[in-house]
Structures are given as C-alpha cells and as structure tokens.
Coordinates of C-alpha atoms in Angstrom, one line a residue:
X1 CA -6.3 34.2 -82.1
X2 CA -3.3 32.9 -83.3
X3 CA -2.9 29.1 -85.7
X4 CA -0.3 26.8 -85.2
X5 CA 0.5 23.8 -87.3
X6 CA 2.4 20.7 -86.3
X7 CA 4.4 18.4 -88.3
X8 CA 1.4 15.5 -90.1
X9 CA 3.6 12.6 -88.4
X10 CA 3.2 14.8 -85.0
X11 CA -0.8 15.3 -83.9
X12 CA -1.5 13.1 -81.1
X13 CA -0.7 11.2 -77.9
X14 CA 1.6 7.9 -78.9
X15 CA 0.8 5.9 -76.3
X16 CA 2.6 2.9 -77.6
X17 CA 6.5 5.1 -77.2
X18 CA 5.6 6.1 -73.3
X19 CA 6.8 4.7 -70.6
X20 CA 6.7 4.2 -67.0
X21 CA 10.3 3.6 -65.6
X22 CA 9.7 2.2 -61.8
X23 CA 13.0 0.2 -60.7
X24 CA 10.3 -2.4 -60.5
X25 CA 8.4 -3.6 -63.9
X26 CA 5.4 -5.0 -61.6
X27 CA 4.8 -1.6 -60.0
X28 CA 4.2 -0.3 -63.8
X29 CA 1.8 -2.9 -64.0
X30 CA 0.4 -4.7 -67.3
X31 CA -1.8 -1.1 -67.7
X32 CA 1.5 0.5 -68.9
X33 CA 4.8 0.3 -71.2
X34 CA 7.8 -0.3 -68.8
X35 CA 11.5 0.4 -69.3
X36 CA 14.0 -0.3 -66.8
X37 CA 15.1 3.3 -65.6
X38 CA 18.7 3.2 -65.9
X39 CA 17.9 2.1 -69.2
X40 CA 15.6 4.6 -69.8
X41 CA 17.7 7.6 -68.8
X42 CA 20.6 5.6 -71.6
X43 CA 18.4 6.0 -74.5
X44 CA 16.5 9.1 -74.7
X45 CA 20.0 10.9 -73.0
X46 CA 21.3 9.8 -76.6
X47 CA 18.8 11.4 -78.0
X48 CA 18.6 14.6 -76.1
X49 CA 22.9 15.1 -76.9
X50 CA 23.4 18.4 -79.1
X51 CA 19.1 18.3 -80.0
X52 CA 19.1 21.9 -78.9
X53 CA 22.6 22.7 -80.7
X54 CA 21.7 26.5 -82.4
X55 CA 18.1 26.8 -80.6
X56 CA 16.7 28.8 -77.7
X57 CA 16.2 26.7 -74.4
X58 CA 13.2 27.9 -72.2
X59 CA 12.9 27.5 -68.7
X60 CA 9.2 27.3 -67.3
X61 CA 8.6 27.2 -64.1
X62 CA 5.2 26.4 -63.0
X63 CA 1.9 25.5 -61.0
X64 CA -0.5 22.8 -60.9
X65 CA -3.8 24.4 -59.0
X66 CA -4.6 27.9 -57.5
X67 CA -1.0 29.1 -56.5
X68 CA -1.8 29.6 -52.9
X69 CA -2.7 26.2 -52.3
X70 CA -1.6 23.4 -50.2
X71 CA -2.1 20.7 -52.8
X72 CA -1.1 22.2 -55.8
X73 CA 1.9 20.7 -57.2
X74 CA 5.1 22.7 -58.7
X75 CA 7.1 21.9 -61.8
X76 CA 10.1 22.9 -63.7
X77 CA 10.0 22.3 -67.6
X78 CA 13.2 22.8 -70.6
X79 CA 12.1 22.9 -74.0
X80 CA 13.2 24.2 -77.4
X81 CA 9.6 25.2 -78.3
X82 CA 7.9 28.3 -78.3
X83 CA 4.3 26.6 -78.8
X84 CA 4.4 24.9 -75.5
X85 CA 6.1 28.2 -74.1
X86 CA 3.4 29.6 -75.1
X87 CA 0.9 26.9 -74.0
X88 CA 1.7 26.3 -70.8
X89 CA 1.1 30.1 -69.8
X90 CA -2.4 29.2 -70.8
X91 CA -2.6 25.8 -69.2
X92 CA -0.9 26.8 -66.1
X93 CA 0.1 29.1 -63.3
X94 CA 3.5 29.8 -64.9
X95 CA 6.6 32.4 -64.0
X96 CA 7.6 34.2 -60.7
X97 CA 4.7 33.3 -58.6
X98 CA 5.7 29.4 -59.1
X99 CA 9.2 29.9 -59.1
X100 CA 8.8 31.5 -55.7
X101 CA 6.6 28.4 -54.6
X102 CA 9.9 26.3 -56.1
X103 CA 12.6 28.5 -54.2
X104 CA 11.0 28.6 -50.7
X105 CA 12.0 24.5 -50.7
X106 CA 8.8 22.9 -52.6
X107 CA 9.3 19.8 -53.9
X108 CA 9.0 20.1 -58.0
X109 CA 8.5 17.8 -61.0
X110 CA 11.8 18.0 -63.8
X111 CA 10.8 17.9 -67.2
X112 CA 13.1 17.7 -70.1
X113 CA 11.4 18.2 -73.4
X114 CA 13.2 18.9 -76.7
X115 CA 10.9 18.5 -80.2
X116 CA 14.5 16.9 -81.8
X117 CA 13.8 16.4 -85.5
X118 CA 10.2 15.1 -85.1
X119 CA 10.9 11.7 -86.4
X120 CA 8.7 9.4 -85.2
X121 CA 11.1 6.2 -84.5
X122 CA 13.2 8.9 -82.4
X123 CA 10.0 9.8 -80.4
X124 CA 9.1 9.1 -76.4
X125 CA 8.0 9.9 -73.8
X126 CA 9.6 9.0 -70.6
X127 CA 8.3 8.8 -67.0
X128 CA 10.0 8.3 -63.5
X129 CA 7.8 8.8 -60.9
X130 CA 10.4 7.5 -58.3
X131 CA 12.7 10.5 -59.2
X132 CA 9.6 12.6 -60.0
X133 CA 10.8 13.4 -63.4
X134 CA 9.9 13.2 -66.9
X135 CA 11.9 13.4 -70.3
X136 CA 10.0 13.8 -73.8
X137 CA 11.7 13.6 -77.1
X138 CA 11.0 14.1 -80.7
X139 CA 7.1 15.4 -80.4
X140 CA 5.8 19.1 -80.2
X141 CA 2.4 18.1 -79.8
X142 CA 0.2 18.5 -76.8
X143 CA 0.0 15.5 -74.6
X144 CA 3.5 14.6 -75.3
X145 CA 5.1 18.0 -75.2
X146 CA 2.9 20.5 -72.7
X147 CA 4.5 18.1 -69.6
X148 CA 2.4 19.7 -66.9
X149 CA -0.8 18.1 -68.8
X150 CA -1.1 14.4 -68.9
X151 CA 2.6 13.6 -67.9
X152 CA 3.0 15.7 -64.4
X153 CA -0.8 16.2 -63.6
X154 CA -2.3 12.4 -64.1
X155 CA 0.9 9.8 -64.9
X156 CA 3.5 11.2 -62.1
X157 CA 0.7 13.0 -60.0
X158 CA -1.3 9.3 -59.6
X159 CA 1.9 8.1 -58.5
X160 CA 2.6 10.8 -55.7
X161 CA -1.1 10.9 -54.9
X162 CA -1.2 7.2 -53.9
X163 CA 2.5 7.9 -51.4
X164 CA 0.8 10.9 -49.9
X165 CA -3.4 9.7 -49.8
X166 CA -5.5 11.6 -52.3
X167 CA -6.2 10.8 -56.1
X168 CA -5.3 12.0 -59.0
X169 CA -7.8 12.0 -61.7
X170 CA -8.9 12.0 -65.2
X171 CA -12.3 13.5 -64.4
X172 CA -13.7 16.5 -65.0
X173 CA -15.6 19.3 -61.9
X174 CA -18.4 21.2 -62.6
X175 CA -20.9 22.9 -60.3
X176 CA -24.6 22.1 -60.0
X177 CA -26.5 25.1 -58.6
X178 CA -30.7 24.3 -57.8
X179 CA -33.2 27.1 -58.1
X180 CA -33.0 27.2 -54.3
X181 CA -29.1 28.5 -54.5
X182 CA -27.4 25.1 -53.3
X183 CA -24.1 24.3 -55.3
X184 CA -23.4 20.7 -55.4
X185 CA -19.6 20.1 -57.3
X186 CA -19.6 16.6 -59.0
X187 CA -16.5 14.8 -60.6
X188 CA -17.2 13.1 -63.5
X189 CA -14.5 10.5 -65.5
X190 CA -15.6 9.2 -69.0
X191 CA -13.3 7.9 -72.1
X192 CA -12.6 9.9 -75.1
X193 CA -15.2 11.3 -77.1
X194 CA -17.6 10.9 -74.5
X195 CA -19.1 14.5 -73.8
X196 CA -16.9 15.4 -70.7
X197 CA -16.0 18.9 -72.4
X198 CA -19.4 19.7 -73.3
X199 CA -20.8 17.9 -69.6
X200 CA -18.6 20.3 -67.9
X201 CA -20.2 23.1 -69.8
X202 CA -23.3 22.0 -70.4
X203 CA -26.4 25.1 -70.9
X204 CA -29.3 23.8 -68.9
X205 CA -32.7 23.8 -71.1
X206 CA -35.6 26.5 -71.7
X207 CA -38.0 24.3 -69.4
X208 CA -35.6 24.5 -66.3
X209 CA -35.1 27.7 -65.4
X210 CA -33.7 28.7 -62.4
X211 CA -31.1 25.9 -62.4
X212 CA -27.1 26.8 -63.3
X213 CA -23.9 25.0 -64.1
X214 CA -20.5 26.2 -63.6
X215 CA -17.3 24.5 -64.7
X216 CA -14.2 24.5 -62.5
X217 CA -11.9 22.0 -65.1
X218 CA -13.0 20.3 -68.0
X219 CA -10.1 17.4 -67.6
X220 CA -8.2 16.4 -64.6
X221 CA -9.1 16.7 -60.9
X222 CA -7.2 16.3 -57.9
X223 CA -9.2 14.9 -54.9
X224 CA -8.2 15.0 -50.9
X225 CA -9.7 14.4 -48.0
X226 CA -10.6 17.7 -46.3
X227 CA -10.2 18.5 -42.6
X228 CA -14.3 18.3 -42.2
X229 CA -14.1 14.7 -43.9
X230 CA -15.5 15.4 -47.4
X231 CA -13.4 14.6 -50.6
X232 CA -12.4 17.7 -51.5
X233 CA -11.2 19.2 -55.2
X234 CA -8.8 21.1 -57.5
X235 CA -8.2 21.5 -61.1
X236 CA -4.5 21.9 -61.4
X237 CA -4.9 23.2 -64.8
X238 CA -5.5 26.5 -65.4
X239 CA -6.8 26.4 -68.8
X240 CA -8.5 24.2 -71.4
X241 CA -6.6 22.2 -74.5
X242 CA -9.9 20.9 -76.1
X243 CA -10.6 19.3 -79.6
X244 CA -12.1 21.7 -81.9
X245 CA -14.0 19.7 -84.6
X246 CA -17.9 19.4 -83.6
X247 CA -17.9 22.3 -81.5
X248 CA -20.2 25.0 -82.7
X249 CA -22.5 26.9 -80.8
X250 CA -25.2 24.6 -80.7
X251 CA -23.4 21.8 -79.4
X252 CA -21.4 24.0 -77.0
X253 CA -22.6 27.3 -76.8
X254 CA -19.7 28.5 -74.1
X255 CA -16.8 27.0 -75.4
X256 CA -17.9 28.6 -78.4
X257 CA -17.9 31.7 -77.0
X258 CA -14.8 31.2 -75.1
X259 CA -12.4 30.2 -77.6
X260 CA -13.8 33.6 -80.5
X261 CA -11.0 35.2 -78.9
X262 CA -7.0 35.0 -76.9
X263 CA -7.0 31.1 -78.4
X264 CA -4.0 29.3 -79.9
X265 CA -5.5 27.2 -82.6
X266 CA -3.7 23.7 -83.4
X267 CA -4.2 22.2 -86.9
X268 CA -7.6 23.9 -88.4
X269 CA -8.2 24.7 -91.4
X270 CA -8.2 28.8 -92.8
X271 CA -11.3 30.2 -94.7
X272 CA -10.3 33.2 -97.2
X273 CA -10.5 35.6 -94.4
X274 CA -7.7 33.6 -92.5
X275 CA -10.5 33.0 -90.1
X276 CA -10.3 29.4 -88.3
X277 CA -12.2 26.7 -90.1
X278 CA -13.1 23.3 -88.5
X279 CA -15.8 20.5 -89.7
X280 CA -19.2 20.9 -87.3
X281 CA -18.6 25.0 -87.9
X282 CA -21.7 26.0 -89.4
X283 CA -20.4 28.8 -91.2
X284 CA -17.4 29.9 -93.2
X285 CA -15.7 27.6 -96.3
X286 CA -12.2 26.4 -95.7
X287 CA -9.7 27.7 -98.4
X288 CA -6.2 26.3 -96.9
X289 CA -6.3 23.0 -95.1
X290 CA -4.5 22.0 -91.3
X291 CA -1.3 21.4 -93.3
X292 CA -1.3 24.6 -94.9
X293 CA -2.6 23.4 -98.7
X294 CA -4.7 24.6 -100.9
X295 CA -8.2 22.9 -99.4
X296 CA -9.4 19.8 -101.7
X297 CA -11.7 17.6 -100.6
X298 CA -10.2 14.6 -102.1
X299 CA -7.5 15.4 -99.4
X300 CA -9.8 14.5 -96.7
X301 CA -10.9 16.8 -93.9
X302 CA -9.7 20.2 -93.6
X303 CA -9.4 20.9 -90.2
X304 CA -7.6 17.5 -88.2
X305 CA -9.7 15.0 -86.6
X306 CA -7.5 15.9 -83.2
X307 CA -7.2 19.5 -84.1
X308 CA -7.5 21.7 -81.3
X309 CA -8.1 24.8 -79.0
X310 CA -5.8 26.1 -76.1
X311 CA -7.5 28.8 -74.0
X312 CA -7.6 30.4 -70.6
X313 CA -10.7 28.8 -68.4
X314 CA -11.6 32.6 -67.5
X315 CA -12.6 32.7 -71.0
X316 CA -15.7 30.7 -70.0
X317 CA -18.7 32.4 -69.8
X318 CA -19.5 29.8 -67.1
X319 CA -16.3 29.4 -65.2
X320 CA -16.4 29.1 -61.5
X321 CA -14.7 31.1 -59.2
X322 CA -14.5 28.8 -56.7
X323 CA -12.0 26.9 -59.0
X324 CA -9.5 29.8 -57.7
X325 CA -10.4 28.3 -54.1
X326 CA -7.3 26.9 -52.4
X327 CA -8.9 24.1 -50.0
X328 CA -10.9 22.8 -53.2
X329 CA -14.6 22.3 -53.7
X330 CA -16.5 19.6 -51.3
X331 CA -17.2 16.7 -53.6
X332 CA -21.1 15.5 -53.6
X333 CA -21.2 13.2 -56.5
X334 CA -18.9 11.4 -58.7
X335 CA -19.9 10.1 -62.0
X336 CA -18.4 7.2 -64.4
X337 CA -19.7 6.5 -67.5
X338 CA -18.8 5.1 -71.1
X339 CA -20.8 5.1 -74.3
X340 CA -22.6 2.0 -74.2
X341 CA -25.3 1.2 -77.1
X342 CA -26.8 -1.4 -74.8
X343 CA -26.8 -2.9 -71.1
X344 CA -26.0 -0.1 -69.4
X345 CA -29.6 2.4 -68.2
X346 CA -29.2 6.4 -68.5
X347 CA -28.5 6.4 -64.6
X348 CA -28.1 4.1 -61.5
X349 CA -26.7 4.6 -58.6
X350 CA -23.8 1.9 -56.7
X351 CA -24.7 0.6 -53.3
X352 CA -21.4 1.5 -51.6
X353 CA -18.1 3.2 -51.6
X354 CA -16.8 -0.4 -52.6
X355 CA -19.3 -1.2 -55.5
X356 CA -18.3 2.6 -56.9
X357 CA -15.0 1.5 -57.4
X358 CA -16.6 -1.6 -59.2
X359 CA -18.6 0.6 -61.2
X360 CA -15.4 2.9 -62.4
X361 CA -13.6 -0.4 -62.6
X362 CA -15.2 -1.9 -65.4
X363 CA -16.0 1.7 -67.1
X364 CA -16.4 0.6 -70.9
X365 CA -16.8 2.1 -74.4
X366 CA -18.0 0.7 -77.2
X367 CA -17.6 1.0 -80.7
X368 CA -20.2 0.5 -83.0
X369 CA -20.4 -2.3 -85.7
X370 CA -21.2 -1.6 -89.5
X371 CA -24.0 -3.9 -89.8
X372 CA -26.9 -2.5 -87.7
X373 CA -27.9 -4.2 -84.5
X374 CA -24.2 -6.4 -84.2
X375 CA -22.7 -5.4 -81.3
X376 CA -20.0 -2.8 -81.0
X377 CA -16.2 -4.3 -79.3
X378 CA -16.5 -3.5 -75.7
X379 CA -13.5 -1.9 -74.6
X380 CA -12.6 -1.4 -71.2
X381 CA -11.0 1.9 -69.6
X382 CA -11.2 1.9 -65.7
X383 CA -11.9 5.1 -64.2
X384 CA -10.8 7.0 -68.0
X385 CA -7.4 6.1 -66.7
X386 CA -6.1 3.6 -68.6
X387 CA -3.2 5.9 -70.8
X388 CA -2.7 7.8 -67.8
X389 CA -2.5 5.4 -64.5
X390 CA 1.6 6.0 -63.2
X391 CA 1.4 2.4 -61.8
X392 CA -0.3 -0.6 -61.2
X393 CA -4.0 -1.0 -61.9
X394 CA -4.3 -3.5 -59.0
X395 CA -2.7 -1.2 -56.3
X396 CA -5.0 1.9 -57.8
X397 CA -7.9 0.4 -57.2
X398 CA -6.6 -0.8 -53.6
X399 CA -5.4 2.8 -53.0
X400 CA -9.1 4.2 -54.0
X401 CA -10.7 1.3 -51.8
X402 CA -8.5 3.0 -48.7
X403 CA -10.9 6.0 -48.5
X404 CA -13.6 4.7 -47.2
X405 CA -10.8 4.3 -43.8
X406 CA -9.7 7.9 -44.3
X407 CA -13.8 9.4 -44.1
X408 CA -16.9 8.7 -43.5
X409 CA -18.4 11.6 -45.8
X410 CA -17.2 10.2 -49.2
X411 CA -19.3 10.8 -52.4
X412 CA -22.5 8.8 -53.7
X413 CA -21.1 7.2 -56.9
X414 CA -23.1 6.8 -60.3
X415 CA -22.8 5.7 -63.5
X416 CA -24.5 7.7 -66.6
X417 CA -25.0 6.8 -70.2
X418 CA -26.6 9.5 -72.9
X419 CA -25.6 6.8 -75.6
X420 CA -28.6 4.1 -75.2
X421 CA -29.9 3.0 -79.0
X422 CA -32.7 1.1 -80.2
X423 CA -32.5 -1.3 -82.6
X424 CA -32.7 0.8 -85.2
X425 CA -29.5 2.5 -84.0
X426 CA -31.2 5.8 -83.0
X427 CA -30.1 7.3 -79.7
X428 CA -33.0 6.8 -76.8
X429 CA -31.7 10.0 -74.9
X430 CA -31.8 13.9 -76.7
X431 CA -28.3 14.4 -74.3
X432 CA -26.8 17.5 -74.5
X433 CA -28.6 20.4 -72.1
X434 CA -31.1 17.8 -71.7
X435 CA -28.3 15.5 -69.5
X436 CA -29.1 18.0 -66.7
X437 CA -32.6 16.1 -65.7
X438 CA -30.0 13.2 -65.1
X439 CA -27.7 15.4 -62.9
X440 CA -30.8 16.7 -61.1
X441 CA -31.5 13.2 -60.1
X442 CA -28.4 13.0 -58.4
X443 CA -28.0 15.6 -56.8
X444 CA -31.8 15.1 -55.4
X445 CA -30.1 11.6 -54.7
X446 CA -27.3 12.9 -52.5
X447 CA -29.9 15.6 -51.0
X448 CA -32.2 11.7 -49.9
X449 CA -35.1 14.1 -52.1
X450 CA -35.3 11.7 -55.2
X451 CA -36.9 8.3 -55.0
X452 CA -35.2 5.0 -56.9
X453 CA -35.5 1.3 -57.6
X454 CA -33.0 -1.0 -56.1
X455 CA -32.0 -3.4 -58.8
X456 CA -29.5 -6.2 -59.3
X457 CA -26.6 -3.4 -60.6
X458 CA -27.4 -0.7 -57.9
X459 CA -30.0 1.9 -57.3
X460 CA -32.1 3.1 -60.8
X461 CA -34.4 6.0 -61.0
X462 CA -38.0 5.0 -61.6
X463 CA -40.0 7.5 -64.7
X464 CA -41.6 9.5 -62.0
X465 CA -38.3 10.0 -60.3
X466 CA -36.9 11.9 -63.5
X467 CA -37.8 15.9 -64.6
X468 CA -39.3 15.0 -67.8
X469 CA -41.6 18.0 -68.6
X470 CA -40.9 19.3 -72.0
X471 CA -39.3 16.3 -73.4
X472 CA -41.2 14.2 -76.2
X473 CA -40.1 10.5 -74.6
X474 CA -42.4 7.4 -75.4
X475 CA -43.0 5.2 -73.0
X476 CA -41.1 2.4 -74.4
X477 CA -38.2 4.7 -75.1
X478 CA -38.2 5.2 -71.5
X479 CA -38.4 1.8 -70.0
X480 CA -35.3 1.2 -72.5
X481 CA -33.4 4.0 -71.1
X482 CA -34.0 2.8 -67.6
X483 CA -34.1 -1.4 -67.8
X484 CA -31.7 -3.5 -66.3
X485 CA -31.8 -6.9 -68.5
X486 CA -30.3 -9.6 -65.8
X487 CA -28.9 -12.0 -68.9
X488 CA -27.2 -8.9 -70.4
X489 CA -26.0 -8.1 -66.9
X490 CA -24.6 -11.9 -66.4
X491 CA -22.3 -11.4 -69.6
X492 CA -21.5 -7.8 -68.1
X493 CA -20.5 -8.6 -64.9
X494 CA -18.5 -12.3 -66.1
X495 CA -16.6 -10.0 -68.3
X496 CA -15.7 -7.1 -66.1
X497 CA -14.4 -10.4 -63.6
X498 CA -12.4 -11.5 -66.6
X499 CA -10.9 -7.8 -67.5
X500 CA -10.1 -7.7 -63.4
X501 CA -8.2 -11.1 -62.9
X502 CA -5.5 -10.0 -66.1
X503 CA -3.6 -7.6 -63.5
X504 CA -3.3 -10.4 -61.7
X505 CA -2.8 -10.9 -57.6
X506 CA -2.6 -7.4 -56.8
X507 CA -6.5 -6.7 -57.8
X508 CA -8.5 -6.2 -54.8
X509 CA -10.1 -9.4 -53.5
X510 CA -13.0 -7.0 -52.5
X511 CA -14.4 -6.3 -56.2

C-alpha cells in the first residue's frame, strides 16, 4: 500500500470554480456554473502557458467500461502528475488496449490537466461537452484531477448520453442473488454520505442465509436500452476512489478487506508502524497526522474528513464478474433515496415510469438541527446529480421521461430511507446488512411475489410484506418506518413543485 498526501488547500471537489462551457448559458442550466467557451478556453489557456516548464508530461490513454464494449467510452488525458498516473491505472482500463480502441477511429474525450502551483484562486475546472473536452488547472486532487471520474464519466458523459439515448449516472450497480439462484442487478442513486459504498457491498445477515450480493460499481453507471428492451448497465470505472474514515470491518467488512492491500492511500493518518490510520479504525494509534505532523489532538482529526482509498474493484471479495460483461447487466430495479429524519417510509414504490422520475426528482437530504426534534434544512439533489448534471436539469429530466418511448421493459422505481428517527433522534431502522430485508421486498416486487399498500406517494409494503425474523422491531417503531402522514406529504410535495418551477420552462409539464 502506498500514502499520498495533497496540498491542505487541495482535498476536495470545488464545485463553486467548475464550469460548464455550452455556446449557450441556458443549455448549462441554473444547476451549473457557466462560462462562455471562447472565454473559457482564454483564461485557463493563460494559465496552462509554461505550467509544465521543467516537469514530465504524461499521456494516458484510456477506457470507460469493459474494453470490448460497445458503450464504453475512450479518453485521452495530459498531466504533470504521477498520482493521477497512477490513479487512473486503478480507476480505469488504461494503455494499449485503449489506445487501440482510440486509433481504429473512436471518438475520444481530451483532457488537459496540469496541478500548476496549487493555488486555489488559480484553480478550475473546465468543461465543454460540445467539443467533448475538458481542461483542469491548479488541483491534484481526485474529482478535479483523475478526469475520467466525475468530469468525462458523469459531467461530459450526461451530455453525450442525452445526443445518443441512454443515461449517464451517479448511481451505484450491485447484484441481488435469492436462495433460488436468480440475480436481479439494481441501480441505486443517493447523495453523499448516504451508504451507497457500503449498499453496494453490503454482507447480508446471519438469519438470511442463502441470499448473496455482488457489486459491479460502487459509483457511476451507464444505462442503455438493450436489443431485448430492458435498460441495460455498465460501470465505466474500473476501480473504486472511496472515503476512508468510518470504514472498518464492521461497517464494511469487504471494503475492508479489499483495500489491506495494492491501495493508494490519500490523506490518512500513520501509526508508528507506518501503518495507515483513519478515525472509525478500531485499532492502531495515529503517530503522524494526514499532513505529515507529529499527531496532536488539539490539531483536529488525524486522518482527513475526505481522506481516501483508491483500489482495483477485483480487490472485492464480492465483485461481480458480470461487471466485465460487455452488453451490461439487465436492469430490474432502480432505487433513489436521501437521508430523511422524517416524511419519507423505509420503502415505497412509484406508480409509473413518470412518477419515478418524480421520485428521483425531488431526491432530498437533510441535515440535522442541534436542538433535538427541530427539523434538519431539506436540501434538494435530483437523481445524486446535482454537481455532476452536463446540462440543463429541465431537458434531463425530459431526456429520462423519453424512455418509456424507447421500451416497454423499463425498471420498477423506489425510493429507500435507512435514516427514519424518532423523536428522541434515534434511528428507527438497524441499516447496514439488515437493508437487505428492504432489497428483498423489491426484488419480490419486481418478481409480482411481495404484497403492498397503495398510498397517496406510491406503493408501501405492509409489516407482513417485510422479512423481519431476527430483528427486535416494536410495533410502533414499525408503523413509523412505514407511515405516510398526508399533511407531511402536502408540504413535501408543495415543495418539490417549488424546487421544480426554479429551472424554469424547460421542466417537464408532466411532473
């Protein structure tokens, strides 16, 4: 395993210095930072003159998805740093086999990247999806640097998905395999710090045996209509850039695993043994701190809050093979969900293909108050895409609308919640391995094997519809987890109007 530490100014997205650069500033839409493109190209071209004067320039060729397939997606990356060198051979197909892909006539993605001199008010992050390029100055970390990640595979990607009629996504695809052998491959999109990671890999419980989960891509999907009619998948990454802090292996028992060994460490914390040290390990004592000092806890916390991993997904004791498949994984379920202390149940189910692009919509997160029992700010994040759209909110949610045209064997759509709290503030749901009696509802749903009650906000399972052997629920805590309160609802729904009418005449009429 190797540690690498970034700059302190330099340890996250900066989603206030990157742009979208369409010729037009209403294609951009209201959901992202527009330059004009000429423009654009003027100031970080400033920039970029003599920034690689004395260093080595790399030239990275590389593949989004399984390098035989028809809907992976090529790109060409310069940099002047070894860490995302070295990082994208992790979190892509990268070298000869893409650059062959490139050469026979493909169509690729330029991205010019250079880490400059790291000061901040010299730092963006440029997009053009028109010319299918991207430029990135004066960061080395992750999301703004490893440009096949959030830049190529969700910003441009969205943007070339909509012209050629699949999606894009910030979701991530796991397998759901029943004691009788059927795999069922769900897509799920929630917010940050929101369990997809752990979701993706989740280890089901002592008191269902017999059922398995296997992850394909713990972050972005890519969606297409297949030629039997069923949405069909791909991760186009080929690895996994997760954050490190809280992972331990109870909460995550295989990325645990995965990440003991061939990882690239970002910002943790040393114990004497130069072993890696983050807060949530349940062992070790940090000696040096993510910036290389002397631990003290005055300092504040060892390892970065956004410290991270970087590994190969074949490192996961759970990865799927079918992830390597180059037609993608048929598509029975796709879940939304946001971490919601009240209104929203554990599980419902929408309607339609029409009200499950409501329901991903007017996705929310919220965040908690101090005082106990004042409610949290609800804040809104359609679909998980709201850094990460390439254009216009309005025409996405047109452009996801237009499937239900394109087949007529789309997937059931549902919307989870392992975040319900009393008043007392104390979670309602145990989550974790325990979120599989949820995903064995839906999957029972998509089999028609699981009963539900149609409410007001779409289809909710009843008590008796759940698997709740082993699990020490009172009955009020369950008629919690699964109410629908229509005055809550009311407020919901006359928000979620208000959040759609700000982008304006292109939203939908239809939601």
């Amino acid at each position: 395993c190797y540690l690498y530490r970034s700059d302190p100014n330099d340890v996250a997205r900066v989603e206030h210095l990157t742009f979208v650069c369409t010729r037009s500033r209403e294609d951009a839409g209201p959901n992202n930072h527009w330059m004009d493109p000429a423009e654009a190209h003027r100031k970080i071209d400033g920039l970029f003159e003599g920034a690689m004067r004395g260093r080595t320039l790399y030239v990275v060729p590389y593949c989004m998805g399984p390098i035989d397939s028809p809907h992976a997606r090529c790109g060409v990356q310069l940099t002047d740093s070894p860490y995302v060198v070295l990082n994208m051979q992790i979190m892509t197909r990268m070298g000869e086999q893409a650059l062959r892909r490139i050469e026979e006539g493909e169509t690729f993605v330029k991205g010019l990247h250079s880490t400059g001199d790291l000061n901040p008010d010299r730092r963006f992050i440029m997009h053009f999806p028109e010319e299918l390029s991207i430029k990135s100055f004066g960061s080395g970390y992750g999301g703004n640097a490893l440009l096949g990640k959030k830049c190529h595979a969700l910003r441009i990607a969205s943007w070339q998905a909509r012209e050629e009629g699949w999606l894009a996504e910030h979701m991530l695809i796991m397998g759901v395999q029943t004691p009788r052998g059927r795999t069922h491959y769900i897509a799920a999109a929630f917010p940050s710090a929101c369990g997809k990671t752990n979701l993706a890999m989740l280890v089901p419980p002592v008191s269902m045996r017999g059922w398995k989960i296997w992850t394909l891509g713990d972050d972005i999907c890519w969606m297409h209509v297949g030629a039997d009619g069923q949405l069909r998948a791909i991760n186009p990454e080929a690895g996994y850039f997760g954050v490190v802090p809280g992972t331990n292996a109870n909460t995550n028992p295989n990325a645990y695993e995965m990440i003991r060994r061939d990882t690239i460490f970002t910002n943790v914390a040393l114990t004497e043994d130069r072993e890696p040290w983050w807060e949530g390990l349940e062992h070790g004592t940090p000696t040096i701190d993510w910036q290389g000092r002397a631990y003290l806890q005055q300092n504040g916390p060892a390892a970065h809050p956004n410290a991270r991993f970087t590994v190969a997904a074949k490192n996961n004791p759970v990865y799927s093979g079918a992830a390597e498949d180059p037609q993608g994984v048929p598509i029975s379920a796709i879940l939304f969900g946001g971490r919601r202390r009240e209104v929203a149940p554990l599980v419902y189910e929408a309607r339609n293909c029409a009200h499950g692009v409501l329901l991903g919509a007017g996705m929310a997160s919220e965040t908690t108050a101090a005082a106990v029992g004042a409610t949290g700010v609800v804040r809104r994040d359609p679909m998980a895409m709201k850094p990460f759209c390439g254009y216009h909110f309005g025409d996405y949610w047109n452009h996801w609308l237009s499937f239900e045209a394109r087949s007529s064997r789309l997937p059931r759509v549902f919307h989870v919640n392992w975040f319900r709290q009393d008043l007392e503030g104390r979670y309602l749901w145990p989550g974790f391995g325990d979120n599989l009696r949820v995903l064995q509802w839906i999957v029972e749903r998509c089999e028609d094997r699981a009963g539900a009650r149609e409410t007001p906000i779409g289809f909710v399972p009843r008590a008796e519809d759940l698997a709740l052997q082993g699990l020490n629920l009172e009955a009020a805590q369950l008629e919690a987890l699964l109410s629908v309160d229509a005055a809550a609802w009311h407020r919901e729904a006359t928000a979620i109007g208000k959040y759609l009418d700000e982008f304006g005449p292109r939203t939908p009429e239809r939601l």
